[in-house]
Coordinates of C-alpha atoms in Angstrom, one line a residue:
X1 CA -78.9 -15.2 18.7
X2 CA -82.7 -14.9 18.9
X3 CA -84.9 -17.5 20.5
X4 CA -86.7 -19.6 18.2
X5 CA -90.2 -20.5 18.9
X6 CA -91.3 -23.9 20.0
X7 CA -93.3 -25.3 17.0
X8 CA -97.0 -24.7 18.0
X9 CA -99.6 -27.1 19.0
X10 CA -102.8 -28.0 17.5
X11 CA -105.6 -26.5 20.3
X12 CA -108.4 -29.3 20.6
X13 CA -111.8 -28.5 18.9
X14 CA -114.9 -29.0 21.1
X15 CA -115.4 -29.6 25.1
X16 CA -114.2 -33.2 25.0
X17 CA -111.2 -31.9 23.3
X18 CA -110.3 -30.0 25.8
X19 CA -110.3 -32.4 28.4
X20 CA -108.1 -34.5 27.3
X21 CA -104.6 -34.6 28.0
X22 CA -102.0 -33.5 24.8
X23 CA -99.8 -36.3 23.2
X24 CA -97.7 -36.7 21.2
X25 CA -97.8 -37.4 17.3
X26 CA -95.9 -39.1 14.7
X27 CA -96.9 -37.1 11.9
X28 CA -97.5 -33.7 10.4
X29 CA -100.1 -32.6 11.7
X30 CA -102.1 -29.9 10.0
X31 CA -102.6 -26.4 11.0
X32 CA -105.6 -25.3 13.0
X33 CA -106.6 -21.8 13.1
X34 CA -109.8 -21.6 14.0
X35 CA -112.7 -24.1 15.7
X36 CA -114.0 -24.9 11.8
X37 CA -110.5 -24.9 10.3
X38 CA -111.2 -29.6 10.4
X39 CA -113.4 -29.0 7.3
X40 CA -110.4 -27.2 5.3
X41 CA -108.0 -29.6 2.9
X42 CA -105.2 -31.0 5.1
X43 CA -101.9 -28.6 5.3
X44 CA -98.7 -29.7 6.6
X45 CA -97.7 -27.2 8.9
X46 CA -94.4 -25.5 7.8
X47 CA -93.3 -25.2 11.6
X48 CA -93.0 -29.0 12.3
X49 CA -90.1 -28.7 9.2
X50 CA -89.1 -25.3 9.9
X51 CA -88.2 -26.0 13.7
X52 CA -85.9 -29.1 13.3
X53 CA -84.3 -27.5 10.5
X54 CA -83.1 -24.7 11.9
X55 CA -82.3 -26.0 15.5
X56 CA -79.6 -28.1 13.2
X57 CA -78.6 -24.7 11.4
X58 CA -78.2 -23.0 15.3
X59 CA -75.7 -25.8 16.0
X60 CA -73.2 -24.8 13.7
X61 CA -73.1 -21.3 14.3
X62 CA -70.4 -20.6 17.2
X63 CA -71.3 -16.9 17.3
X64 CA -74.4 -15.6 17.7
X65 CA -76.2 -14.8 14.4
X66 CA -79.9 -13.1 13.9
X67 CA -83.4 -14.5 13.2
X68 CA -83.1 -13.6 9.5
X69 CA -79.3 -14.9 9.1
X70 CA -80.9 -18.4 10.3
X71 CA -83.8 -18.0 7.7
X72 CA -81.8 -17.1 4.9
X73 CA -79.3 -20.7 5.7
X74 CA -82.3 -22.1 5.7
X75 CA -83.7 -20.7 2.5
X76 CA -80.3 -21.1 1.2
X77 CA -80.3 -25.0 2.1
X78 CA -83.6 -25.4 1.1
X79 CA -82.4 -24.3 -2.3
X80 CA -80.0 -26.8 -2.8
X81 CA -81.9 -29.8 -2.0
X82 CA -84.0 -29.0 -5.0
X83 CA -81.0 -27.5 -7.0
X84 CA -79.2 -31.4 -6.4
X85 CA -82.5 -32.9 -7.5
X86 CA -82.8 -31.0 -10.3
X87 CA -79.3 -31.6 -11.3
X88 CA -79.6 -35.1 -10.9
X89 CA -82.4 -35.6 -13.3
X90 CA -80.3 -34.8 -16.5
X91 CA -76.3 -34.0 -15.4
X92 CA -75.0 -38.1 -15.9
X93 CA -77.8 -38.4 -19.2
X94 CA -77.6 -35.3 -22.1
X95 CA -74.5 -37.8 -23.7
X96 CA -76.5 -40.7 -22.9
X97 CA -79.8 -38.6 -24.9
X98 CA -77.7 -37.5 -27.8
X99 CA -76.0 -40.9 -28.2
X100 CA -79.4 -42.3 -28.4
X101 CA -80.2 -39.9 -31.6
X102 CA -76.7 -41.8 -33.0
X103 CA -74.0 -38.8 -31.8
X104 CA -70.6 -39.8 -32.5
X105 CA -68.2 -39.7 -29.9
X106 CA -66.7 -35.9 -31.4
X107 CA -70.0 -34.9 -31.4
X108 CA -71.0 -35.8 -27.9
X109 CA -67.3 -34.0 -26.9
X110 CA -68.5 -30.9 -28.9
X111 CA -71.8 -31.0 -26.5
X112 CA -69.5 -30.5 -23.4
X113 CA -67.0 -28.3 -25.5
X114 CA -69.8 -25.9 -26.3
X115 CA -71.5 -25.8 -23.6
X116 CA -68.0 -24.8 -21.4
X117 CA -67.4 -22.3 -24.2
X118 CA -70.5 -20.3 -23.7
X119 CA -70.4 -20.8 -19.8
X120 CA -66.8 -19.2 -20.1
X121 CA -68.0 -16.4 -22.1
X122 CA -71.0 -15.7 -20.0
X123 CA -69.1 -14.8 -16.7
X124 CA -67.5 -11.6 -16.7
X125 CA -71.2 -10.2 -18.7
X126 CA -72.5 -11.4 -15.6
X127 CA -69.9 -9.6 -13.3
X128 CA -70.3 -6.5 -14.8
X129 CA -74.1 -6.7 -15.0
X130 CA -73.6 -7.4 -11.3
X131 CA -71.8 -4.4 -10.8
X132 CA -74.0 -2.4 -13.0
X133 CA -77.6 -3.2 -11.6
X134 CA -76.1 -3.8 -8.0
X135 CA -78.3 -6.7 -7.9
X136 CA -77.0 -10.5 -6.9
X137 CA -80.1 -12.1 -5.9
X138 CA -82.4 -11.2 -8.6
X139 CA -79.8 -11.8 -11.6
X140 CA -79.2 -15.4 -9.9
X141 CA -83.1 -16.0 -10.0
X142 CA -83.7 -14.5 -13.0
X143 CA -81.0 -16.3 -15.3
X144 CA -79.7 -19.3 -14.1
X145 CA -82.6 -19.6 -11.8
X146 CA -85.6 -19.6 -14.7
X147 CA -83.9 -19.2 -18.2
X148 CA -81.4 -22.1 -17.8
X149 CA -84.2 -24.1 -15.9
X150 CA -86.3 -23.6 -19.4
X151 CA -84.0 -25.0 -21.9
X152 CA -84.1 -28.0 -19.9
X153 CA -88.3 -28.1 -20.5
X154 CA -87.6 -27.0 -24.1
X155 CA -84.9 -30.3 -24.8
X156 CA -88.0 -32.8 -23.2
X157 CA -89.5 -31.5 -26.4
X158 CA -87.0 -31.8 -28.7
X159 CA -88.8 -35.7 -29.1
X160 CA -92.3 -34.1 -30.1
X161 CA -90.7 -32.3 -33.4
X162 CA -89.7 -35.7 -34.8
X163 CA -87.1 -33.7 -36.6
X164 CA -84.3 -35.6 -38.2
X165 CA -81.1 -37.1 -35.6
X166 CA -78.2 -34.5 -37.4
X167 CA -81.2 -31.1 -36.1
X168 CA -81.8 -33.4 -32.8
X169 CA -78.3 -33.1 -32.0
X170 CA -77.5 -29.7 -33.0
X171 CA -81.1 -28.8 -30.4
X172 CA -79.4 -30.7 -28.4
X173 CA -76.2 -28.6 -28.2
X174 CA -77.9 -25.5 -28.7
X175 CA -80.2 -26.0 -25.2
X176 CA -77.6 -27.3 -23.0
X177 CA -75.0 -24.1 -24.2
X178 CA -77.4 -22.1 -23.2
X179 CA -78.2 -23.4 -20.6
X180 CA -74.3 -23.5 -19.3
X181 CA -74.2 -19.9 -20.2
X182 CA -77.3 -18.5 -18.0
X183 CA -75.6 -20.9 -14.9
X184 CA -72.9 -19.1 -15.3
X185 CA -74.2 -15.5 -16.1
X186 CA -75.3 -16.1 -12.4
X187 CA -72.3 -17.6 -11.2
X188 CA -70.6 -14.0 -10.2
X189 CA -73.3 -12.8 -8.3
X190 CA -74.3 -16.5 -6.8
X191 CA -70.7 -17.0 -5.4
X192 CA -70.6 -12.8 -4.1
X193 CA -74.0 -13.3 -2.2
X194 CA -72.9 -16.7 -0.6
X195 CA -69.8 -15.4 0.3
X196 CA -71.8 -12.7 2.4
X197 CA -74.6 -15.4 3.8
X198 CA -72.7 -17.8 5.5
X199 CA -70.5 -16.7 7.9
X200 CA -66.9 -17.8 7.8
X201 CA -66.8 -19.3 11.3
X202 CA -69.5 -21.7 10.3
X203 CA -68.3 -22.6 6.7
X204 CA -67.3 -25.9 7.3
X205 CA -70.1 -27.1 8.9
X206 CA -72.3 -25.2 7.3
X207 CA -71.6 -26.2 3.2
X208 CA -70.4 -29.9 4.7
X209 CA -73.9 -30.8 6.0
X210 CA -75.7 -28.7 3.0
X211 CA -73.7 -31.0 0.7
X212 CA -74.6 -34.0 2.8
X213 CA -78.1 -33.3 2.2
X214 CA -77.9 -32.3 -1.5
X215 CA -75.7 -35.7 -1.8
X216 CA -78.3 -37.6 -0.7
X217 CA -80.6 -36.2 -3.2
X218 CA -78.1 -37.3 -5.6
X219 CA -77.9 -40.4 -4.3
X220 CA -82.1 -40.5 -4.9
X221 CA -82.8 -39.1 -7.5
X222 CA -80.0 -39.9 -10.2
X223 CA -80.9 -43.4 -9.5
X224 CA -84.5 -42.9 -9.8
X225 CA -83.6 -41.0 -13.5
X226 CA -81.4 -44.0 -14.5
X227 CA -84.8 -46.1 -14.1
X228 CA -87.4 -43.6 -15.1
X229 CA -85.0 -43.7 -19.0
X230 CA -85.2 -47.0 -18.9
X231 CA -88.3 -48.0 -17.7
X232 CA -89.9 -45.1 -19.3
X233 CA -88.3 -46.1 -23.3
X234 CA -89.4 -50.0 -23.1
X235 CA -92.9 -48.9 -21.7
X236 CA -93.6 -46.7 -24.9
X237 CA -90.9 -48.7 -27.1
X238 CA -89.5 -45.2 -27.9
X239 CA -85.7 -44.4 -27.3
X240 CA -86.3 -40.9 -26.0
X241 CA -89.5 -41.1 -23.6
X242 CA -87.5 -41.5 -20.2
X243 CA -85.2 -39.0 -21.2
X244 CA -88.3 -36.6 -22.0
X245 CA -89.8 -37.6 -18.5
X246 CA -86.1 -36.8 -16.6
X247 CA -85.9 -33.6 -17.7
X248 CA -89.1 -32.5 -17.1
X249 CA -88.8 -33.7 -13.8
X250 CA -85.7 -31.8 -13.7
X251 CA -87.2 -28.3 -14.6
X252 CA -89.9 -29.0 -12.4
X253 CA -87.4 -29.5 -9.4
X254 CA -85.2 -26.3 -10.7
X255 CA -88.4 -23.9 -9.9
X256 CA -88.5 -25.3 -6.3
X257 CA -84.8 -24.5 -6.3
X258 CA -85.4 -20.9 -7.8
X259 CA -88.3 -20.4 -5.2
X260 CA -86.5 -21.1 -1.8
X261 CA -83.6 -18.6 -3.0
X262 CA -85.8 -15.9 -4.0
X263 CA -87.0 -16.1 -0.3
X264 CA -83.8 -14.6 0.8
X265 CA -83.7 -11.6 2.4
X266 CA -80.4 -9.7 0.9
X267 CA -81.2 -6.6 2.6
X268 CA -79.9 -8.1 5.8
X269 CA -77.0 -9.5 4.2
X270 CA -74.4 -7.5 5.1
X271 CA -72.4 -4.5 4.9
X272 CA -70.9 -5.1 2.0
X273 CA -72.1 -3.4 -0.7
X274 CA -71.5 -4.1 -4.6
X275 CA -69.2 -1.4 -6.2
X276 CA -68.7 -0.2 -9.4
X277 CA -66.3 -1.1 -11.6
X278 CA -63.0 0.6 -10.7
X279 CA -60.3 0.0 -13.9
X280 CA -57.3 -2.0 -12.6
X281 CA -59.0 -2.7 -9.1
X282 CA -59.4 -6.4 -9.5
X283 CA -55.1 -6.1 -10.8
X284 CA -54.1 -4.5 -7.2
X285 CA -56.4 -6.9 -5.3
X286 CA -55.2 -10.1 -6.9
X287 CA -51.4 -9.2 -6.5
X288 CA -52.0 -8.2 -3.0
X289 CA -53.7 -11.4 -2.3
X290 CA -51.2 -14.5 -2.1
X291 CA -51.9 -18.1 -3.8
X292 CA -54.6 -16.5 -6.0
X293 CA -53.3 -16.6 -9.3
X294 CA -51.9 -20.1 -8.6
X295 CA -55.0 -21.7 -7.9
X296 CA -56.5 -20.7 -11.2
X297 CA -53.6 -22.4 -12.8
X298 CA -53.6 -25.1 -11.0
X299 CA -57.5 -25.1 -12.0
X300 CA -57.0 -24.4 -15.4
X301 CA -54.5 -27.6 -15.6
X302 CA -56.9 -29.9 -13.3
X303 CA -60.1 -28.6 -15.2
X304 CA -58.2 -29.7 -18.7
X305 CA -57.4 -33.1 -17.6
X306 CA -60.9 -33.5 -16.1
X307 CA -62.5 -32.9 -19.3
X308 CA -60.7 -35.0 -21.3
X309 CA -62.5 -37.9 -19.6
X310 CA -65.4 -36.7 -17.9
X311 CA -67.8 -36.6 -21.2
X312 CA -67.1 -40.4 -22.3
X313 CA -67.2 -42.2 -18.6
X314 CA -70.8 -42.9 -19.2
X315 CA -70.7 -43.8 -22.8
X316 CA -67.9 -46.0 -22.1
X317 CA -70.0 -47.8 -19.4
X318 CA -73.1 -47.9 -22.1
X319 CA -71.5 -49.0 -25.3
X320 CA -68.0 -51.2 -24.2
X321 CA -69.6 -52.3 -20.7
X322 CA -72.4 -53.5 -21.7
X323 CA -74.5 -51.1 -19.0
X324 CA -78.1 -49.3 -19.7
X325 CA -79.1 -46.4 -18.4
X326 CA -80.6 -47.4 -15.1
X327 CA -77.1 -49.2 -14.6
X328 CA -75.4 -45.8 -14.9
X329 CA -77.8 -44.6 -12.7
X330 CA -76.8 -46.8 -10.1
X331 CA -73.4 -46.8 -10.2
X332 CA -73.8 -42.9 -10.3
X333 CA -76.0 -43.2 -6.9
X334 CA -73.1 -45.0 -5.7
X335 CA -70.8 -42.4 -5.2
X336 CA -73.4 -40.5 -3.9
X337 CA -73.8 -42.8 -1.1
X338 CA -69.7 -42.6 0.1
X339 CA -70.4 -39.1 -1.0
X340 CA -72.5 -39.0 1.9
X341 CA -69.8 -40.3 4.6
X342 CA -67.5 -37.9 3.0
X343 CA -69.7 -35.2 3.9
X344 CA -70.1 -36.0 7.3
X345 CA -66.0 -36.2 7.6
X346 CA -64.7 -33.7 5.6
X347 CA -66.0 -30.4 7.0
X348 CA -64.6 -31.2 10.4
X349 CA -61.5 -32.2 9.1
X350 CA -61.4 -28.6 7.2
X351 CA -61.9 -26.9 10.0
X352 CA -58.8 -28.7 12.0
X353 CA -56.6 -29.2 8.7
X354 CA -57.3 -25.9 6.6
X355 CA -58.8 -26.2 2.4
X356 CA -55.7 -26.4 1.5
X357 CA -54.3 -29.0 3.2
X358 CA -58.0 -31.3 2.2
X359 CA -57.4 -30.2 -1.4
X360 CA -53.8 -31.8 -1.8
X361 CA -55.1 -35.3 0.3
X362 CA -57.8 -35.6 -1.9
X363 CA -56.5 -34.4 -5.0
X364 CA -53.8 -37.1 -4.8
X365 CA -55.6 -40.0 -5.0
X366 CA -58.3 -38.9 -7.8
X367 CA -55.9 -38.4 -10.1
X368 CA -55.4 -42.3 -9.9
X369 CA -59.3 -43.2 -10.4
X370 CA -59.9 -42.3 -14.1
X371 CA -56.3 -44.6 -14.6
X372 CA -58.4 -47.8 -12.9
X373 CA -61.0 -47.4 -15.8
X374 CA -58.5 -49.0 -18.3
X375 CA -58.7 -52.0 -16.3
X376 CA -62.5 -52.5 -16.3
X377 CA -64.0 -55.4 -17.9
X378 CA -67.6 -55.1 -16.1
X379 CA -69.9 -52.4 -15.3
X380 CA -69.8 -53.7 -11.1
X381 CA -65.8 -52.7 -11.5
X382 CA -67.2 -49.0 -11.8
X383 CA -69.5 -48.9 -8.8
X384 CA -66.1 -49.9 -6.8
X385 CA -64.4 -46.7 -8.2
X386 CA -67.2 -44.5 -7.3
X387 CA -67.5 -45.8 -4.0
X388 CA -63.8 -44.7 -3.6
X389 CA -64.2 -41.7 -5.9
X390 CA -67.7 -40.6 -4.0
X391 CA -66.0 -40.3 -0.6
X392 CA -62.8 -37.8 -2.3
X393 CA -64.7 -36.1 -4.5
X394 CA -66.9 -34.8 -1.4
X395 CA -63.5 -33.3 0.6
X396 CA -62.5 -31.7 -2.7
X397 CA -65.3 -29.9 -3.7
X398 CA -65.9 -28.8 -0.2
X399 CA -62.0 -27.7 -0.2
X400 CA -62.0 -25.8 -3.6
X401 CA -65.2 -23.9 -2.6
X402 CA -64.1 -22.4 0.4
X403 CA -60.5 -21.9 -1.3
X404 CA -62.2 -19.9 -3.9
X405 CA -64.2 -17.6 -1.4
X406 CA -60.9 -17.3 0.9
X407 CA -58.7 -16.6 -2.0
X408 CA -60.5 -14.3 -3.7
X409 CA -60.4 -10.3 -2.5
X410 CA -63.5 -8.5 -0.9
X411 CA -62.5 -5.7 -3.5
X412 CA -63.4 -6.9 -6.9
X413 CA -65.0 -10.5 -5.9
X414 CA -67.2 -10.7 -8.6
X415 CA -64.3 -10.3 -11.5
X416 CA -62.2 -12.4 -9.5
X417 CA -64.5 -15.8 -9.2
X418 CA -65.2 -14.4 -13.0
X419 CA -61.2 -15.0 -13.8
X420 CA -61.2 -18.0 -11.8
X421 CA -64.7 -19.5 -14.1
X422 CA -63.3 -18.0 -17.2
X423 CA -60.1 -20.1 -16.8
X424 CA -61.7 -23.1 -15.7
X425 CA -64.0 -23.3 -18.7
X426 CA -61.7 -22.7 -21.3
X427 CA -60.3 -25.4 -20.4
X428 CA -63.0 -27.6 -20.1
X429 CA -63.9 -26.6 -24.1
X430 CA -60.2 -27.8 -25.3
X431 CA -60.6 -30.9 -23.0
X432 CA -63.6 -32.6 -24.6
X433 CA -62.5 -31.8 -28.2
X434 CA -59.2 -33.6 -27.1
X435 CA -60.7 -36.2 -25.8
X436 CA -63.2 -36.7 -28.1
X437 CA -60.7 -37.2 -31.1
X438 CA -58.7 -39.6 -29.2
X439 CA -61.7 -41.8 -28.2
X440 CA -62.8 -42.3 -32.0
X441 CA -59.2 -42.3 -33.5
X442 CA -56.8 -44.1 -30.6
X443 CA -59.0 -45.5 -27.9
X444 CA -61.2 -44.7 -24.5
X445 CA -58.5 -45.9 -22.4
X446 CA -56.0 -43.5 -23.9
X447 CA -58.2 -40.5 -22.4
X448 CA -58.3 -42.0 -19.2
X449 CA -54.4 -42.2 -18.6
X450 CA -54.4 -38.4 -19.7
X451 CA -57.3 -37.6 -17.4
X452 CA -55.2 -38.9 -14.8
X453 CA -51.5 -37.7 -15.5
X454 CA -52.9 -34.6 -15.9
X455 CA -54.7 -34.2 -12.6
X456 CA -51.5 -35.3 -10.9
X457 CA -49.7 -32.4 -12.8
X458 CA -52.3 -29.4 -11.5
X459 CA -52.2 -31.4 -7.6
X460 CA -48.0 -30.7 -8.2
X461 CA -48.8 -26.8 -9.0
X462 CA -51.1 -26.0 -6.6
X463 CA -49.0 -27.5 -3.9
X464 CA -46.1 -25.0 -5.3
X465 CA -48.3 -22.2 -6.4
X466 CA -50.9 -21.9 -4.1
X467 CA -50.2 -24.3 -1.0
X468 CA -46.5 -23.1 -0.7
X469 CA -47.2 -18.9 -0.9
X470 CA -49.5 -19.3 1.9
X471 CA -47.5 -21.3 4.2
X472 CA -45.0 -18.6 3.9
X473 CA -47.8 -15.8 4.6
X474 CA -48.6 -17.9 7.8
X475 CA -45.0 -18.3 9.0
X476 CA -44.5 -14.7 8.7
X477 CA -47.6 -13.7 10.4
X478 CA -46.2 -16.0 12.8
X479 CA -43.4 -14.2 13.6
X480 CA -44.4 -10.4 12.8

């Protein structure tokens, strides 16, 4: 690996400048170019954040890797602090916004339902455009990068048009499906260019300490949202002001995020290049790759159950706890916070343990944590459940990630994380449309057993499906 430069030093200006000895400062200092560069605007200097940040990225590579490999993890991290920041601003609150227009509990599952529909039936459009253009980075920056990042500035509008609640909601579910579909127009190419960015020996460091440091944003920033709705409705007395605030903040944050990852160099990326289309390539590749077809229906299964519950955990908290939305801010933080220590644990134990092995111990025990909701009487019982759920949550994602870029073939990627997405959000539209008519006809409570039972059912078949196929591969390349 190339040396990196020391971060430079402000020269002294004058003749008494120079005579003194250099010390040390406990700022950021600005630049200084030239002997009348004092009289310009103060400029941080980009070194003094560049330098620390990329001595920590060096750390985790075990093999050497180039100057421009160590800019592009940093752009790549740099992208998604802002990404998490810009997530956190509306993710936990589009229910919360339609519920304040008067959405009924089908209509708020229709939000979700439609808005996984159209991400479903975005992705394999966006493999093939992939494959078409031979372009990753600028269909990522150029869909979900801007267009998704708009509908978010269009719905803090939605307000200003003073149109009646049934058109409010309909905007509503109109700008976040498309939104959901642009995402995952990207997601194809996103996943195919990561998968060539970070190299597999660092992985697990890598995406465990990027998620540490998008956690924390999390941790931030949805708190900070929670208040800013709040705060933001009783200063104006209107019902919709913080919400308009949020998500402006949140497109605001998503350019940042769409900046930094433009700044990556592909060009140096790799050796792989992106192939056309070859009919029945992606079938050969995926029965010549073990545990792959088990793991998307083991998602499919988990995804279902998820959805059931996922869109009514936060109006559940607002309208039978007795919570606002700067309480669901907080106890949204919360898991953020354990997510943090799960970060900092689980990409070691990846590396010693294996994906697999972190997705069955973690899957196991969040298929109990929707169940614990039936037994809630207080909105502080929920901030215990994400303090637990934070921490497991953090070794799963991390686990289904990597699984996903280990699983799938080099031959036909694209198509393959396109399957996988397809799968996953098809489920996740019959998921909120179930749970949605069981919340207004049975009860809440109802949807959370199913949640759970559910996810315990997908943890059983990826354990035979996936798990078990490549424990067998292993013992055989063991003995070969």
């Amino acid at each position: 690996m190339k040396s990196q430069k020391p971060a430079p030093k402000a020269p002294a200006t004058g003749a008494a400048g120079a005579s003194k000895p250099a010390r040390s400062v406990g700022y950021l200092p600005q630049r200084r170019i030239g002997p009348f560069d004092e009289l310009r605007p103060q400029r941080i200097n980009w070194e003094y954040i560049k330098h620390p940040l990329d001595s920590t990225l060096s750390r985790h590579a075990t093999e050497p890797i180039t100057s421009t490999e160590l800019a592009n993890l940093r752009y790549f991290w740099l992208d998604g602090i802002f990404a998490s920041t810009s997530e956190a601003f509306f993710l936990a609150y589009i229910p919360l916004f339609a519920l304040a227009y008067g959405a009924s509990n089908e209509q708020i599952g229709w939000i979700t339902a439609i808005g996984n529909l159209l991400g479903a039936l975005a992705l394999f459009p966006g493999a093939r455009a992939m494959e078409i253009t031979g372009q990753r980075k600028n269909l990522v920056v150029w869909t979900g990068g801007s267009v998704a990042r708009l509908a978010l500035f269009f719905m803090a509008l939605i307000p200003l048009f003073q149109m009646p609640a049934s058109a409010a909601i309909i905007a509503i579910t109109s700008l976040n499906g498309l939104r959901a579909f642009m995402s995952n127009f990207a997601n194809p190419a996103w996943t195919a260019l990561v998968a060539d960015l970070v190299p597999n020996f660092m992985r697990g460091r890598y995406f465990s300490t990027r998620n540490l440091t998008m956690g924390m944003c999390t941790l931030v920033f949805t708190a900070l949202a929670g208040w800013l709705i709040t705060s933001g409705n009783d200063w104006t007395g209107s019902p919709y002001f913080g919400f308009q605030l949020a998500f402006f903040l949140s497109f605001l944050t998503g350019l940042g995020s769409m900046y930094y990852f433009s700044r990556i160099d592909e060009s140096a990326i790799a050796t792989k290049v992106v192939r056309q289309h070859i009919p029945g390539q992606l079938r050969r590749a995926l029965v010549e790759t073990p545990g792959y077809l088990g793991f998307v229906v083991s998602a499919i299964v988990w995804n279902f159950a998820l959805q059931i519950a996922a869109p009514f955990f936060n109006i559940y908290l607002v309208s039978n706890l007795g919570a606002d939305s700067a309480t669901v801010g907080l106890v949204t933080s919360i898991s953020s916070i354990t997510g943090i220590a799960g970060q900092m644990l689980m990409g070691k134990w990846m590396d010693r343990k294996g994906a697999v092995w972190l997705a069955i111990a973690t899957g196991i025990p969040i298929s109990i944590l929707p169940i614990m909701w039936v037994t809630y009487t207080a909105p502080w019982q929920v901030g215990v459940n994400n303090i637990f759920g934070g921490f497991l949550w953090a070794g799963y994602n991390l686990a289904n990630f990597n699984l996903l870029l280990q699983l799938t073939p080099d031959e036909g990627r694209a198509r393959a994380v396109a399957l996988y997405q397809t799968g996953v959000f098809t489920a996740a539209v019959a998921g909120p449309l179930l749970g949605g008519y069981i919340a207004d006809h049975i009860s809440f409570e109802t949807t959370f057993i199913l949640s759970g039972i559910g996810r315990f059912i997908a943890t059983g078949l990826f354990a035979w499906l996936t798990a078990w196929p490549l424990r067998k591969l292993a013992k055989q390349a063991a003995t070969a």
